Structures are given as C-alpha cells and as structure tokens.
Amino acid sequence: MSADKRIEAITARIVERSKPHRLPYLERVRAAISKGVHRSVLSCGNLAHGFSVCSPAEKDALAGDRVANLGIITSYNDMLSAHQPFETYPALIREAAREAGGVAQVAGGVPAMCDGVTQGQPGMELSLFSRDLIAMAAGIGLSHNMFDSVVYLGVCDKIVPGLTIAALTFGHLPAVFIPAGPMTSGLPNDEKAHVRQLYAEGKAGRAELLEAESKSYHGPGTCTFYGTANSNQMLMEIMGFHMPGASFINPGTPLRDALTKEAAKRALAITAQGNEFTPAGEMIDERSIVNGVVGLHATGGSTNHTLHLIAMARAAGIVLTWKDISDLSDVVPLLARVYPNGLADVNHFHAAGGMGFLIQELLKTGMLHDDVRTVYGQGLQAYTIDPKLGADGAVVRDKAPKVSHDPKVLASIETPFQPTGGLKMLTGNIGSAVIKISAVKPERHVIEAPAKVFHDQLELNAAFKAGELTGDFIAVVRFQGPKANGMPELHKLTTVLGILQDRGQRVALLTDGRMSGASGKVPAAIHVTPEAVDNGPIGRIRNGDIIRLDATHGTIEVLVNAAEFAARPQATADLSGNEFGMGRELFAPFRAIAGPADHGASVLFA
Ligand SMILES: O=C(O)[C@H](O)[C@@H](O)[C@H](O)[C@H](O)COP(=O)(O)O
Ligand code: SF4
C-alpha cells in the first residue's frame, strides 16, 4: 500500500529541500563504495597492525579481500543499566562471525552518559554535546578502514543518535544496531513519581525515596518508561536499523542472545562482498526519516528527538524541520499509552503486541512508507512480526497479533487514543518552540498566565520551598540553551510543577532548555529558539508579563505591546558557574559553536 497522500506530500517537500545536501552526500557515499574492499587500500604495515591480535586463520582471511570483517562500535559501561549488558556482546558477536565465515573486531568504544545519574547535576551540561562527541568517537574507530560492515551497540538518549550520525557519515558501510533490551518491570513509574512528590512536600523521607527509586531502577536493561532511550529503540526498528522484533526483548534471555547473533550474521551478509549489499547511506532516505517521525507521534515519543532526529537526518544530507514534525503530528494518530503518556511501561507495550503490531496498524492506513530498505531486506511489512525463540535456538518470527493484547496500552488504527500525534511546534513573538501534548490533558493545552522568570531550575525549586509559587503562572526558565550551558534537561522541574498542577494551579513551563523524554503531564514549551544568550526574545520577558501558550493553535506569545517589548534591554545572566567543573571547561568550544535547537543543537551542522 502506498503512503497516505499527506505523508507523501511532506516527504516530497523534504526531498526537494534536501537536494543541495543529499545529492553531494550520495556522491560521496558512492565514491567510497567504488573503492572496493576498504582494507585492500591499506599497506602491509597498516594491515599487520590492524590484525596483529587476530588468530592465524583470521589473519589469513583478512589478508585477502573476500572474507568480510565486521567492525563493532560499543558503548559499554556500568553507569547505564541499559548498556551494562554490552560487556559480553563482543564475544557473542565474534562467535557469530566465525559461524558465518567472517571476522569481527571491536573497532572502538564510545562514551555513554546516563542522564538518570546526571539529572539535576552539573554533568547534565555535557549530555547533549556528548551526542556529537559519540559520533566523532565512533568515527575514530571506523577510520581504521578495516571494515566491510558495522554493528553499533547502543541504547540510550544521546548514544543511538550519536551512533546514527556516525553510521550515516560512514554511509558506504552497512550498519546494524544491536540493542540490549529493557529492564524487567519494577516499581511502576507512576508510583515512583508519587513518592518523589511526597518527598518534595516533606511527607516522605530520603530512605523511603531511595527505596522507591531503587525498586524502579533495579537491574540490567533500559529503564522502562517511554523516554528518549526507548524512543531510540522504536526509531531504530521503524527506520530499519534493527532486526525485526529486536527492540524490547529483555537482556540476559536466550531470545536476546539469539537476536544479537542473528544481527551480527546479518551485518556480515549485507556487505559489498555478498549479494544483498545494503550501505547505510543508501538504505536510509527521506522515507525512512519520515517513518521515524511517524513512529514518534504514534507512540508519544521523546521531545529530545526534535533535536536528535534532525541532526541524525542531516548526517545523511536530509534536512528535516520542526514544521515537518509538527505537520506530521496533525496526520498521525496516537496508538500507545506508555509512561509518561500512560501507566504502562515498555514491557507491557511489547506484551500488548509491541513494534510488530504498531507497524502493522500504521501500514494499514498508509501512515508509513512500506517501500523502504532495511537491514533485513526490502519493505516494512517484514517488521509486522512477533519474535520468538525457535526449538533450534534461532529466532523465529510469527505474524504480529491481529488484535492488540492490551487495547489500554496499544490501540488499533481504527480506535486511536488521540487522532493526532504528540509533538507540536509553537511559533510567536518569543520565537519557535516545541511541546509534547500526548502526556498533557486537553484542558491544559491552552494556558494564559503571568510569567515568573528564573535563570536556573534550582531557583524555581527554591521558590517552591519558600512558598512563593502561588496562583497560575508560566515559569520562564532561560539561559538554558546549547550556547549558554549546553542545554541540560530540566527534568527536576517536573515534580514541583506537577505538585502545583495537582493542587489545581494552572501552570506551564517556557524554556530555551530541554526536558527529559520522561517528563510529562505539565504543558512545557521547550527548545525555545533563538535562545536567551543569542539575543532571543525570551531574554526580554519580565516577571508579570502575560504569556499565552496555545498548543491547539500552535502559538506562544507574550502579550506585551510589540514596540515596548522590542525596546526592552536583553536580560543577562552570570554563566561563569557553568564554565568550569565536572568537565564543563572541556566543552567551551562546543558551547561557542553549537547550532540552534531547530537545527539539532549540533556542533557538526550549522
Ligand atoms: O530523555 C530521557 O528519557 C531522560 O533523559 C532519561 O533518560 C533520564 O534518565 C531521566 O532523567 C530518567 O528519569 P528520572 O530522572 O525521573 O529517573
Ligand atoms: S534510560 Fe536514562 S536513566 Fe535509564 S539507563 Fe538510559 S540514560 Fe540512564
């Protein structure tokens, strides 16, 4: 079935807009492909260094150009519960490579930050920049030019976007992403959030809070809320970088290991030496990117992808805009209710039918481009499956269920939770912003209230403790953009604003910073561009100004006389405290050159 004509129209405009970047990109990819087996251009000395630790049989194989060499880029560390399982993956992948007659080598590692560990801490100011650094670090591994295909081991927030930027930069090579899967379900996310609110109100102690947090985050695997990390898994599957059904299988299970070995063998099967050559730079095109945006809307995905997906697309010469994302939101229905957009977690999503059911439903009405290339072959229909472990220990794929196993978590295309998606663009005299409405009740989609201005999320929390946050208001938290302090997530505001909202106050947030993908029920206009430190109008808002946030009509306005507002001096902030400490001094060059949020807040692309 061809895609819905509205999806086709938005895709066509992206193709047209991208040509100046996409065509030269494809020429570079094809020029690199034309050079043949890449290690064949290495000198004997280069090659000897490259395979010095291999077995004699592997050296023989790599001395020629017939046997495929699989590069592994790994983001293993013990800080991210989602990445800790990767510790054992290289051995499993090497075993699979041997079974497939190929060779596998770890090309390099990349850094991985856990936004949960750094949330509310100075380290969070490195987080966004770590995405582009991860792309660079992966590039260093791949620049050995020893490889015919690559598997990327990554899950969390900035890591998959950074690895995708690298995979598309090395677009002449096939790229298969291998996830580690979600943590098993612990204390439900809403119960964790409730204990946090009790603690913030002084009704629970630290011991009770730590117990709740530890029961929620309790073992290996991705945290089970639908934040950026799990949005990444959804994206990798719907864009065709995962094997079908790979996203949400728990770590340490036979099926997980079978999927990992299968992915390694598939990566070796789609090299230029085989008959199904699938270079990443040609596999991913504008339709793949649109499919990714559709998946974000249909699942209520992370607002961070209004930054990351733009940077990821740009790495392949594709220019995606907030208006594309916003216009797709008007077409794509919301089919999933996973925390913070509901009470379920990703394990419940998978049990309800998961990615296979979701893709099946979206294909039914042309919400997705089916005619796309994937690491598994041609077409997205192949992903409408339910993965199982076969008797022989290999992966088998049943058809996805015809009916959702839990319609309260995963809806059919005929009975969506909302007729439109979750991510809207806002424009007005403050600039541009984005808002995630899938987790916000309809009666809160329009908020008009006086501004309370802060230059730091801790200032707002202190005002809460001092009992100063009374009545209806829009919290303006500014000087939080990429050039100011690296654009940290302001997720710590969620608890306080949630308490005030639950008390009946009509509150909202307006910031040039960003939120966690796990932030939810309070209306938040985020990623305001231009940012305050770049002379953005958000820097001219004063306490008491009336602001109108209208997610229904897509506007964000300060209701002040235009001439008076323009004549106001730009506020300034003392950012000296953000320049040193916890490594922030190392990222001064990134703050100096970071691009605007609506271009991905990247140091790699203007
Ligand atoms: O974008 C995201 O999804 C978040 O960055 C997420 O990865 C982060 O870990 C949250 O901070 C977790 O939520 P808590 O901080 O509430 O545990
Ligand atoms: S989902 Fe967030 S908190 Fe959980 S491991 Fe990943 S980065 Fe850390």
mmCIF file with all atom_site columns, C-alpha atoms in Angstrom, residues 481-546:
data_model
loop_
_atom_site.group_PDB
_atom_site.id
_atom_site.type_symbol
_atom_site.label_atom_id
_atom_site.label_alt_id
_atom_site.label_comp_id
_atom_site.label_asym_id
_atom_site.label_entity_id
_atom_site.label_seq_id
_atom_site.pdbx_PDB_ins_code
_atom_site.Cartn_x
_atom_site.Cartn_y
_atom_site.Cartn_z
_atom_site.occupancy
_atom_site.B_iso_or_equiv
_atom_site.pdbx_formal_charge
_atom_site.auth_seq_id
_atom_site.auth_comp_id
_atom_site.auth_asym_id
_atom_site.auth_atom_id
_atom_site.pdbx_PDB_model_num
ATOM 1  C CA . GLY A 1 481 ? 20.203 26.803 25.648 1.00 0.00 ? 481 GLY A CA 1
ATOM 2  C CA . PRO A 1 482 ? 23.143 24.994 23.990 1.00 0.00 ? 482 PRO A CA 1
ATOM 3  C CA . LYS A 1 483 ? 25.335 28.099 23.873 1.00 0.00 ? 483 LYS A CA 1
ATOM 4  C CA . ALA A 1 484 ? 24.510 29.138 27.447 1.00 0.00 ? 484 ALA A CA 1
ATOM 5  C CA . ASN A 1 485 ? 25.219 25.944 29.412 1.00 0.00 ? 485 ASN A CA 1
ATOM 6  C CA . GLY A 1 486 ? 24.930 23.005 26.994 1.00 0.00 ? 486 GLY A CA 1
ATOM 7  C CA . MET A 1 487 ? 21.115 22.753 27.126 1.00 0.00 ? 487 MET A CA 1
ATOM 8  C CA . PRO A 1 488 ? 20.679 20.383 30.103 1.00 0.00 ? 488 PRO A CA 1
ATOM 9  C CA . GLU A 1 489 ? 17.418 18.542 30.735 1.00 0.00 ? 489 GLU A CA 1
ATOM 10 C CA . LEU A 1 490 ? 15.322 20.401 33.319 1.00 0.00 ? 490 LEU A CA 1
ATOM 11 C CA . HIS A 1 491 ? 13.540 17.260 34.430 1.00 0.00 ? 491 HIS A CA 1
ATOM 12 C CA . LYS A 1 492 ? 13.834 18.228 38.102 1.00 0.00 ? 492 LYS A CA 1
ATOM 13 C CA . LEU A 1 493 ? 11.134 20.842 37.447 1.00 0.00 ? 493 LEU A CA 1
ATOM 14 C CA . THR A 1 494 ? 8.619  18.093 36.658 1.00 0.00 ? 494 THR A CA 1
ATOM 15 C CA . THR A 1 495 ? 7.980  17.115 40.289 1.00 0.00 ? 495 THR A CA 1
ATOM 16 C CA . VAL A 1 496 ? 7.443  20.665 41.597 1.00 0.00 ? 496 VAL A CA 1
ATOM 17 C CA . LEU A 1 497 ? 5.289  21.808 38.656 1.00 0.00 ? 497 LEU A CA 1
ATOM 18 C CA . GLY A 1 498 ? 3.361  18.534 38.910 1.00 0.00 ? 498 GLY A CA 1
ATOM 19 C CA . ILE A 1 499 ? 2.590  19.176 42.605 1.00 0.00 ? 499 ILE A CA 1
ATOM 20 C CA . LEU A 1 500 ? 1.315  22.696 41.840 1.00 0.00 ? 500 LEU A CA 1
ATOM 21 C CA . GLN A 1 501 ? -0.768 21.426 38.930 1.00 0.00 ? 501 GLN A CA 1
ATOM 22 C CA . ASP A 1 502 ? -2.249 18.703 41.134 1.00 0.00 ? 502 ASP A CA 1
ATOM 23 C CA . ARG A 1 503 ? -3.192 21.405 43.657 1.00 0.00 ? 503 ARG A CA 1
ATOM 24 C CA . GLY A 1 504 ? -5.302 22.997 40.921 1.00 0.00 ? 504 GLY A CA 1
ATOM 25 C CA . GLN A 1 505 ? -2.990 25.762 39.778 1.00 0.00 ? 505 GLN A CA 1
ATOM 26 C CA . ARG A 1 506 ? -2.775 26.307 36.044 1.00 0.00 ? 506 ARG A CA 1
ATOM 27 C CA . VAL A 1 507 ? 0.968  26.200 35.391 1.00 0.00 ? 507 VAL A CA 1
ATOM 28 C CA . ALA A 1 508 ? 3.238  25.756 32.383 1.00 0.00 ? 508 ALA A CA 1
ATOM 29 C CA . LEU A 1 509 ? 6.933  25.957 31.542 1.00 0.00 ? 509 LEU A CA 1
ATOM 30 C CA . LEU A 1 510 ? 8.633  28.034 28.851 1.00 0.00 ? 510 LEU A CA 1
ATOM 31 C CA . THR A 1 511 ? 12.367 27.423 28.376 1.00 0.00 ? 511 THR A CA 1
ATOM 32 C CA . ASP A 1 512 ? 15.208 27.532 25.874 1.00 0.00 ? 512 ASP A CA 1
ATOM 33 C CA . GLY A 1 513 ? 16.386 24.395 27.619 1.00 0.00 ? 513 GLY A CA 1
ATOM 34 C CA . ARG A 1 514 ? 15.011 20.909 27.198 1.00 0.00 ? 514 ARG A CA 1
ATOM 35 C CA . MET A 1 515 ? 13.194 18.269 29.232 1.00 0.00 ? 515 MET A CA 1
ATOM 36 C CA . SER A 1 516 ? 13.669 14.579 29.735 1.00 0.00 ? 516 SER A CA 1
ATOM 37 C CA . GLY A 1 517 ? 11.785 12.236 27.463 1.00 0.00 ? 517 GLY A CA 1
ATOM 38 C CA . ALA A 1 518 ? 10.305 11.037 30.735 1.00 0.00 ? 518 ALA A CA 1
ATOM 39 C CA . SER A 1 519 ? 8.857  14.477 31.554 1.00 0.00 ? 519 SER A CA 1
ATOM 40 C CA . GLY A 1 520 ? 5.186  14.598 31.033 1.00 0.00 ? 520 GLY A CA 1
ATOM 41 C CA . LYS A 1 521 ? 1.941  15.981 32.359 1.00 0.00 ? 521 LYS A CA 1
ATOM 42 C CA . VAL A 1 522 ? 2.774  19.713 32.745 1.00 0.00 ? 522 VAL A CA 1
ATOM 43 C CA . PRO A 1 523 ? 2.492  21.744 29.493 1.00 0.00 ? 523 PRO A CA 1
ATOM 44 C CA . ALA A 1 524 ? 6.032  22.771 28.545 1.00 0.00 ? 524 ALA A CA 1
ATOM 45 C CA . ALA A 1 525 ? 7.106  24.904 25.589 1.00 0.00 ? 525 ALA A CA 1
ATOM 46 C CA . ILE A 1 526 ? 10.746 23.894 25.282 1.00 0.00 ? 526 ILE A CA 1
ATOM 47 C CA . HIS A 1 527 ? 13.767 24.295 22.990 1.00 0.00 ? 527 HIS A CA 1
ATOM 48 C CA . VAL A 1 528 ? 12.800 27.987 22.524 1.00 0.00 ? 528 VAL A CA 1
ATOM 49 C CA . THR A 1 529 ? 14.830 29.346 19.623 1.00 0.00 ? 529 THR A CA 1
ATOM 50 C CA . PRO A 1 530 ? 16.596 31.791 19.484 1.00 0.00 ? 530 PRO A CA 1
ATOM 51 C CA . GLU A 1 531 ? 17.944 31.148 22.961 1.00 0.00 ? 531 GLU A CA 1
ATOM 52 C CA . ALA A 1 532 ? 18.335 33.939 25.537 1.00 0.00 ? 532 ALA A CA 1
ATOM 53 C CA . VAL A 1 533 ? 22.110 34.114 25.231 1.00 0.00 ? 533 VAL A CA 1
ATOM 54 C CA . ASP A 1 534 ? 21.676 34.576 21.464 1.00 0.00 ? 534 ASP A CA 1
ATOM 55 C CA . ASN A 1 535 ? 19.555 37.699 21.988 1.00 0.00 ? 535 ASN A CA 1
ATOM 56 C CA . GLY A 1 536 ? 16.350 35.647 21.784 1.00 0.00 ? 536 GLY A CA 1
ATOM 57 C CA . PRO A 1 537 ? 13.102 37.430 22.814 1.00 0.00 ? 537 PRO A CA 1
ATOM 58 C CA . ILE A 1 538 ? 12.802 35.037 25.765 1.00 0.00 ? 538 ILE A CA 1
ATOM 59 C CA . GLY A 1 539 ? 15.542 37.232 27.223 1.00 0.00 ? 539 GLY A CA 1
ATOM 60 C CA . ARG A 1 540 ? 13.204 40.252 27.274 1.00 0.00 ? 540 ARG A CA 1
ATOM 61 C CA . ILE A 1 541 ? 10.357 38.690 29.225 1.00 0.00 ? 541 ILE A CA 1
ATOM 62 C CA . ARG A 1 542 ? 9.762  40.197 32.673 1.00 0.00 ? 542 ARG A CA 1
ATOM 63 C CA . ASN A 1 543 ? 8.007  38.906 35.802 1.00 0.00 ? 543 ASN A CA 1
ATOM 64 C CA . GLY A 1 544 ? 4.284  39.554 35.470 1.00 0.00 ? 544 GLY A CA 1
ATOM 65 C CA . ASP A 1 545 ? 4.166  39.673 31.662 1.00 0.00 ? 545 ASP A CA 1
ATOM 66 C CA . ILE A 1 546 ? 1.134  37.720 30.461 1.00 0.00 ? 546 ILE A CA 1
#
